[in-house]
mmCIF file of N, CA and C in Angstrom:
data_model
loop_
_atom_site.group_PDB
_atom_site.id
_atom_site.type_symbol
_atom_site.label_atom_id
_atom_site.label_comp_id
_atom_site.label_asym_id
_atom_site.label_seq_id
_atom_site.Cartn_x
_atom_site.Cartn_y
_atom_site.Cartn_z
ATOM 1 N N UNK G 85 -13.057 14.309 -17.386
ATOM 2 C CA UNK G 85 -11.556 13.807 -17.187
ATOM 3 C C UNK G 85 -11.629 12.456 -16.551
ATOM 4 N N UNK G 86 -10.045 11.862 -16.376
ATOM 5 C CA UNK G 86 -9.718 11.118 -15.005
ATOM 6 C C UNK G 86 -9.607 11.807 -13.774
ATOM 7 N N UNK G 87 -10.290 11.243 -12.841
ATOM 8 C CA UNK G 87 -9.408 11.435 -11.013
ATOM 9 C C UNK G 87 -8.257 10.760 -11.070
ATOM 10 N N UNK G 88 -7.395 11.852 -10.363
ATOM 11 C CA UNK G 88 -6.598 10.787 -9.843
ATOM 12 C C UNK G 88 -6.316 11.129 -8.550
ATOM 13 N N UNK G 89 -6.279 9.580 -7.606
ATOM 14 C CA UNK G 89 -6.179 9.591 -6.209
ATOM 15 C C UNK G 89 -4.256 10.104 -5.873
ATOM 16 N N UNK G 90 -4.060 10.353 -5.330
ATOM 17 C CA UNK G 90 -2.383 10.097 -5.115
ATOM 18 C C UNK G 90 -1.836 9.997 -3.941
ATOM 19 N N UNK G 91 -1.705 7.597 -4.154
ATOM 20 C CA UNK G 91 -0.305 7.401 -2.507
ATOM 21 C C UNK G 91 0.057 7.381 -2.445
ATOM 22 N N UNK G 92 0.133 7.772 -0.692
ATOM 23 C CA UNK G 92 1.540 7.680 -0.447
ATOM 24 C C UNK G 92 2.368 7.289 1.116
ATOM 25 N N UNK G 93 3.111 6.755 0.983
ATOM 26 C CA UNK G 93 3.696 6.164 2.031
ATOM 27 C C UNK G 93 3.344 4.544 1.714
ATOM 28 N N UNK G 94 3.775 4.548 1.182
ATOM 29 C CA UNK G 94 3.728 3.035 0.805
ATOM 30 C C UNK G 94 5.399 1.943 0.589
ATOM 31 N N UNK G 95 5.327 0.691 0.908
ATOM 32 C CA UNK G 95 6.239 0.539 1.422
ATOM 33 C C UNK G 95 7.457 -0.052 -0.239
ATOM 34 N N UNK G 96 8.428 -0.170 0.287
ATOM 35 C CA UNK G 96 8.987 -0.464 -1.064
ATOM 36 C C UNK G 96 9.142 -0.882 -1.974
ATOM 37 N N UNK G 97 8.356 -1.727 -1.339
ATOM 38 C CA UNK G 97 7.415 -3.077 -2.136
ATOM 39 C C UNK G 97 5.702 -3.030 -3.383
ATOM 40 N N UNK G 98 5.577 -2.164 -2.872
ATOM 41 C CA UNK G 98 3.986 -2.325 -3.378
ATOM 42 C C UNK G 98 4.512 -2.100 -4.597
ATOM 43 N N UNK G 99 4.019 -2.411 -5.677
ATOM 44 C CA UNK G 99 4.201 -2.319 -7.117
ATOM 45 C C UNK G 99 1.623 -2.199 -7.667
ATOM 46 N N UNK G 100 2.097 -1.691 -8.537
ATOM 47 C CA UNK G 100 1.262 -0.571 -9.136
ATOM 48 C C UNK G 100 -0.427 -2.149 -9.437
ATOM 49 N N UNK G 101 0.386 -3.347 -9.240
ATOM 50 C CA UNK G 101 -0.768 -4.922 -9.231
ATOM 51 C C UNK G 101 -1.697 -5.009 -7.398
ATOM 52 N N UNK G 102 -0.629 -4.477 -7.100
ATOM 53 C CA UNK G 102 -0.654 -4.577 -5.269
ATOM 54 C C UNK G 102 -1.564 -3.165 -5.014
ATOM 55 N N UNK G 103 -1.595 -2.112 -5.991
ATOM 56 C CA UNK G 103 -2.796 -0.746 -5.591
ATOM 57 C C UNK G 103 -4.365 -0.938 -6.630
ATOM 58 N N UNK G 104 -4.069 -1.929 -7.598
ATOM 59 C CA UNK G 104 -5.186 -2.482 -7.893
ATOM 60 C C UNK G 104 -6.093 -3.287 -7.434
ATOM 61 N N UNK G 105 -5.150 -4.216 -6.061
ATOM 62 C CA UNK G 105 -5.638 -5.413 -5.275
ATOM 63 C C UNK G 105 -6.193 -4.717 -4.465
ATOM 64 N N UNK G 106 -6.443 -3.939 -3.879
ATOM 65 C CA UNK G 106 -6.274 -2.522 -2.476
ATOM 66 C C UNK G 106 -7.775 -1.856 -3.833
ATOM 67 N N UNK G 107 -7.533 -1.242 -4.289
ATOM 68 C CA UNK G 107 -8.304 0.078 -5.135
ATOM 69 C C UNK G 107 -9.566 -0.868 -6.027
ATOM 70 N N UNK G 108 -9.232 -2.313 -6.343
ATOM 71 C CA UNK G 108 -10.807 -2.352 -6.969
ATOM 72 C C UNK G 108 -11.927 -2.698 -6.035
ATOM 73 N N UNK G 109 -11.960 -2.647 -5.023
ATOM 74 C CA UNK G 109 -12.751 -3.146 -4.233
ATOM 75 C C UNK G 109 -14.326 -2.245 -4.647
ATOM 76 N N UNK G 110 -13.597 -0.820 -4.604
ATOM 77 C CA UNK G 110 -14.054 0.183 -4.675
ATOM 78 C C UNK G 110 -15.348 1.164 -6.103
ATOM 79 N N UNK G 111 -13.820 0.265 -6.969
ATOM 80 C CA UNK G 111 -15.161 0.918 -8.099
ATOM 81 C C UNK G 111 -14.049 0.572 -9.489
ATOM 82 N N UNK G 112 -14.507 0.820 -10.470
ATOM 83 C CA UNK G 112 -13.405 0.738 -11.920
ATOM 84 C C UNK G 112 -11.935 1.559 -11.876
ATOM 85 N N UNK G 113 -11.795 1.749 -11.407
ATOM 86 C CA UNK G 113 -10.144 1.589 -11.833
ATOM 87 C C UNK G 113 -9.182 1.682 -12.337
ATOM 88 N N UNK G 114 -9.191 2.768 -13.633
ATOM 89 C CA UNK G 114 -9.028 2.318 -15.165
ATOM 90 C C UNK G 114 -7.157 2.629 -15.413
ATOM 91 N N UNK G 115 -6.539 3.095 -14.172
ATOM 92 C CA UNK G 115 -5.043 3.301 -13.922
ATOM 93 C C UNK G 115 -4.572 3.501 -12.757
ATOM 94 N N UNK G 116 -3.324 2.092 -12.012
ATOM 95 C CA UNK G 116 -2.357 2.641 -10.581
ATOM 96 C C UNK G 116 -1.421 2.233 -11.458
ATOM 97 N N UNK G 117 -0.451 3.603 -10.682
ATOM 98 C CA UNK G 117 1.095 3.338 -11.230
ATOM 99 C C UNK G 117 1.874 3.709 -10.132
ATOM 100 N N UNK G 118 3.104 2.849 -9.646
ATOM 101 C CA UNK G 118 3.290 2.776 -8.393
ATOM 102 C C UNK G 118 5.247 3.826 -8.702
ATOM 103 N N UNK G 119 5.571 4.771 -8.353
ATOM 104 C CA UNK G 119 6.452 5.211 -8.717
ATOM 105 C C UNK G 119 7.774 4.903 -8.272
ATOM 106 N N UNK G 120 8.987 4.072 -9.386
ATOM 107 C CA UNK G 120 10.088 2.976 -9.295
ATOM 108 C C UNK G 120 11.212 3.974 -9.463
ATOM 109 N N UNK G 121 12.201 4.223 -8.282
ATOM 110 C CA UNK G 121 14.080 4.232 -8.454
ATOM 111 C C UNK G 121 13.974 3.955 -9.349
ATOM 112 N N UNK G 122 14.283 4.198 -10.612
ATOM 113 C CA UNK G 122 15.895 3.558 -11.616
ATOM 114 C C UNK G 122 16.645 2.959 -10.646
ATOM 115 N N UNK G 123 17.589 3.369 -10.245
ATOM 116 C CA UNK G 123 19.044 2.935 -10.043
ATOM 117 C C UNK G 123 18.790 1.724 -8.810
ATOM 118 N N UNK G 124 17.391 1.655 -8.205
ATOM 119 C CA UNK G 124 17.322 0.820 -6.921
ATOM 120 C C UNK G 124 16.187 0.064 -7.159
ATOM 121 N N UNK G 125 15.423 -0.405 -8.397
ATOM 122 C CA UNK G 125 14.027 -1.027 -9.365
ATOM 123 C C UNK G 125 13.143 -0.948 -7.022
ATOM 124 N N UNK G 126 13.226 0.289 -6.792
ATOM 125 C CA UNK G 126 12.206 -0.189 -5.541
ATOM 126 C C UNK G 126 11.278 1.311 -5.601
ATOM 127 N N UNK G 127 9.752 1.124 -4.790
ATOM 128 C CA UNK G 127 9.191 1.961 -5.372
ATOM 129 C C UNK G 127 9.988 2.820 -4.024
ATOM 130 N N UNK G 128 9.067 3.973 -4.521
ATOM 131 C CA UNK G 128 9.532 5.392 -4.017
ATOM 132 C C UNK G 128 8.793 5.656 -2.950
ATOM 133 N N UNK G 129 7.725 4.898 -2.549
ATOM 134 C CA UNK G 129 6.902 5.217 -1.618
ATOM 135 C C UNK G 129 5.841 5.699 -1.847
ATOM 136 N N UNK G 130 5.725 6.402 -3.380
ATOM 137 C CA UNK G 130 4.651 6.574 -4.143
ATOM 138 C C UNK G 130 3.439 6.451 -4.858
ATOM 139 N N UNK G 131 1.976 7.031 -5.056
ATOM 140 C CA UNK G 131 1.134 6.288 -6.286
ATOM 141 C C UNK G 131 0.546 7.184 -7.165
ATOM 142 N N UNK G 132 -0.177 5.991 -8.148
ATOM 143 C CA UNK G 132 -1.810 7.156 -8.678
ATOM 144 C C UNK G 132 -2.697 6.060 -8.971
ATOM 145 N N UNK G 133 -3.424 6.371 -8.248
ATOM 146 C CA UNK G 133 -4.854 5.412 -8.621
ATOM 147 C C UNK G 133 -5.980 6.189 -9.674
ATOM 148 N N UNK G 134 -6.008 5.953 -10.438
ATOM 149 C CA UNK G 134 -6.788 6.625 -12.062
ATOM 150 C C UNK G 134 -8.486 5.793 -11.667
ATOM 151 N N UNK G 135 -9.450 6.898 -10.700
ATOM 152 C CA UNK G 135 -11.205 6.599 -11.087
ATOM 153 C C UNK G 135 -11.399 7.136 -12.340
ATOM 154 N N UNK G 136 -13.269 6.722 -12.340
ATOM 155 C CA UNK G 136 -13.792 7.481 -13.801
ATOM 156 C C UNK G 136 -14.259 7.938 -13.165
ATOM 157 N N UNK G 137 -15.467 7.397 -12.075
ATOM 158 C CA UNK G 137 -16.070 8.177 -11.232
ATOM 159 C C UNK G 137 -15.223 10.011 -9.176
ATOM 160 N N UNK G 138 -16.072 10.063 -9.227
ATOM 161 C CA UNK G 138 -15.526 10.831 -8.776
ATOM 162 C C UNK G 138 -16.062 10.614 -6.769
ATOM 163 N N UNK G 139 -17.021 10.007 -6.718
ATOM 164 C CA UNK G 139 -17.640 9.128 -5.701
ATOM 165 C C UNK G 139 -17.279 8.183 -5.062
ATOM 166 N N UNK G 140 -16.776 6.858 -6.201
ATOM 167 C CA UNK G 140 -16.070 5.743 -6.224
ATOM 168 C C UNK G 140 -15.283 6.446 -5.503
ATOM 169 N N UNK G 141 -13.948 7.104 -6.225
ATOM 170 C CA UNK G 141 -12.656 7.836 -5.703
ATOM 171 C C UNK G 141 -12.384 8.403 -4.053
ATOM 172 N N UNK G 142 -13.721 9.714 -4.274
ATOM 173 C CA UNK G 142 -13.304 9.903 -3.178
ATOM 174 C C UNK G 142 -14.284 8.529 -1.627
ATOM 175 N N UNK G 143 -14.554 7.920 -1.909
ATOM 176 C CA UNK G 143 -15.086 6.249 -0.912
ATOM 177 C C UNK G 143 -13.824 5.473 -0.673
ATOM 178 N N UNK G 144 -12.257 5.718 -1.710
ATOM 179 C CA UNK G 144 -11.970 5.238 -1.456
ATOM 180 C C UNK G 144 -10.784 5.691 -1.588
ATOM 181 N N UNK G 145 -10.704 7.521 -1.060
ATOM 182 C CA UNK G 145 -9.931 8.013 0.177
ATOM 183 C C UNK G 145 -10.118 7.880 1.634
ATOM 184 N N UNK G 146 -11.907 7.444 1.763
ATOM 185 C CA UNK G 146 -12.702 7.917 3.005
ATOM 186 C C UNK G 146 -11.695 6.547 3.573
ATOM 187 N N UNK G 147 -11.832 5.415 2.976
ATOM 188 C CA UNK G 147 -12.128 4.302 3.526
ATOM 189 C C UNK G 147 -10.139 3.650 4.164
ATOM 190 N N UNK G 148 -8.831 4.556 2.594
ATOM 191 C CA UNK G 148 -7.787 3.697 2.860
ATOM 192 C C UNK G 148 -7.447 5.084 3.361
ATOM 193 N N UNK G 149 -7.399 5.295 3.482
ATOM 194 C CA UNK G 149 -6.332 6.656 3.897
ATOM 195 C C UNK G 149 -6.257 6.664 5.663
ATOM 196 N N UNK G 150 -5.211 6.528 6.194
ATOM 197 C CA UNK G 150 -4.739 6.118 7.255
ATOM 198 C C UNK G 150 -5.351 4.427 7.483
ATOM 199 N N UNK G 151 -5.036 4.032 6.470
ATOM 200 C CA UNK G 151 -4.804 2.438 6.750
ATOM 201 C C UNK G 151 -3.950 1.496 6.831
ATOM 202 N N UNK G 152 -3.012 1.043 7.058
ATOM 203 C CA UNK G 152 -2.647 0.372 7.869
ATOM 204 C C UNK G 152 -2.414 -1.068 6.374
ATOM 205 N N UNK G 153 -1.101 -0.693 5.762
ATOM 206 C CA UNK G 153 -0.751 -1.685 5.043
ATOM 207 C C UNK G 153 0.309 -2.163 4.689
ATOM 208 N N UNK G 154 0.848 -3.431 4.710
ATOM 209 C CA UNK G 154 2.368 -3.424 4.222
ATOM 210 C C UNK G 154 3.084 -2.680 5.460
ATOM 211 N N UNK G 155 2.487 -2.610 7.007
ATOM 212 C CA UNK G 155 2.779 -2.347 8.084
ATOM 213 C C UNK G 155 3.909 -0.717 8.147
ATOM 214 N N UNK G 156 2.810 -0.697 7.342
ATOM 215 C CA UNK G 156 2.860 1.402 6.871
ATOM 216 C C UNK G 156 0.839 1.791 7.222
ATOM 217 N N UNK G 157 0.953 3.424 7.768
ATOM 218 C CA UNK G 157 -0.204 3.042 8.108
ATOM 219 C C UNK G 157 -0.306 4.881 6.030
ATOM 220 N N UNK G 158 -1.280 3.984 4.682
ATOM 221 C CA UNK G 158 -1.430 4.788 4.052
ATOM 222 C C UNK G 158 -1.808 5.875 4.015
ATOM 223 N N UNK G 159 -0.800 7.539 3.206
ATOM 224 C CA UNK G 159 -1.969 8.727 3.247
ATOM 225 C C UNK G 159 -2.546 8.166 1.834
ATOM 226 N N UNK G 160 -3.684 8.690 1.797
ATOM 227 C CA UNK G 160 -4.257 8.843 0.414
ATOM 228 C C UNK G 160 -5.719 10.067 0.269
ATOM 229 N N UNK G 161 -5.360 10.685 -0.848
ATOM 230 C CA UNK G 161 -5.509 12.219 -1.063
ATOM 231 C C UNK G 161 -5.686 12.366 -2.791
ATOM 232 N N UNK G 162 -6.851 13.155 -3.052
ATOM 233 C CA UNK G 162 -6.492 13.680 -3.689
ATOM 234 C C UNK G 162 -5.487 14.672 -4.352
ATOM 235 N N UNK G 163 -4.540 14.101 -5.846
ATOM 236 C CA UNK G 163 -3.971 14.718 -6.909
ATOM 237 C C UNK G 163 -3.836 15.675 -6.682
ATOM 238 N N UNK G 164 -2.786 17.084 -6.870
ATOM 239 C CA UNK G 164 -3.101 18.397 -7.271
ATOM 240 C C UNK G 164 -3.185 18.371 -8.526
ATOM 241 N N UNK G 165 -4.246 18.912 -9.609
ATOM 242 C CA UNK G 165 -3.959 19.433 -10.993
ATOM 243 C C UNK G 165 -2.701 19.249 -10.926
ATOM 244 N N UNK G 166 -2.384 18.834 -12.546
ATOM 245 C CA UNK G 166 -0.777 19.866 -12.707
ATOM 246 C C UNK G 166 -0.848 20.595 -13.442
ATOM 247 N N UNK G 167 -0.603 21.702 -12.604
ATOM 248 C CA UNK G 167 -0.613 22.888 -13.901
ATOM 249 C C UNK G 167 0.537 22.740 -14.933
ATOM 250 N N UNK G 168 -0.396 23.918 -15.995
ATOM 251 C CA UNK G 168 -0.283 23.620 -17.507
ATOM 252 C C UNK G 168 1.333 24.029 -18.028
#
């Protein structure tokens, strides 16, 4: 299945396309999604990136966790599996 990484501490201006550009150098990224507040159209500060390979996802986590982006420090970790 797909491997999902959760990214938090994103700025309000960050969109899925920005995450794609940030994570693409590591590997095949299948999907990037940033949570958007429906009322304000601003980012809610977190998003998800789906990877094909566990090694690539782990490398992205190791490299980008704590990375300075848009004056904020990114937090990148494995997304918790959704309960059934």
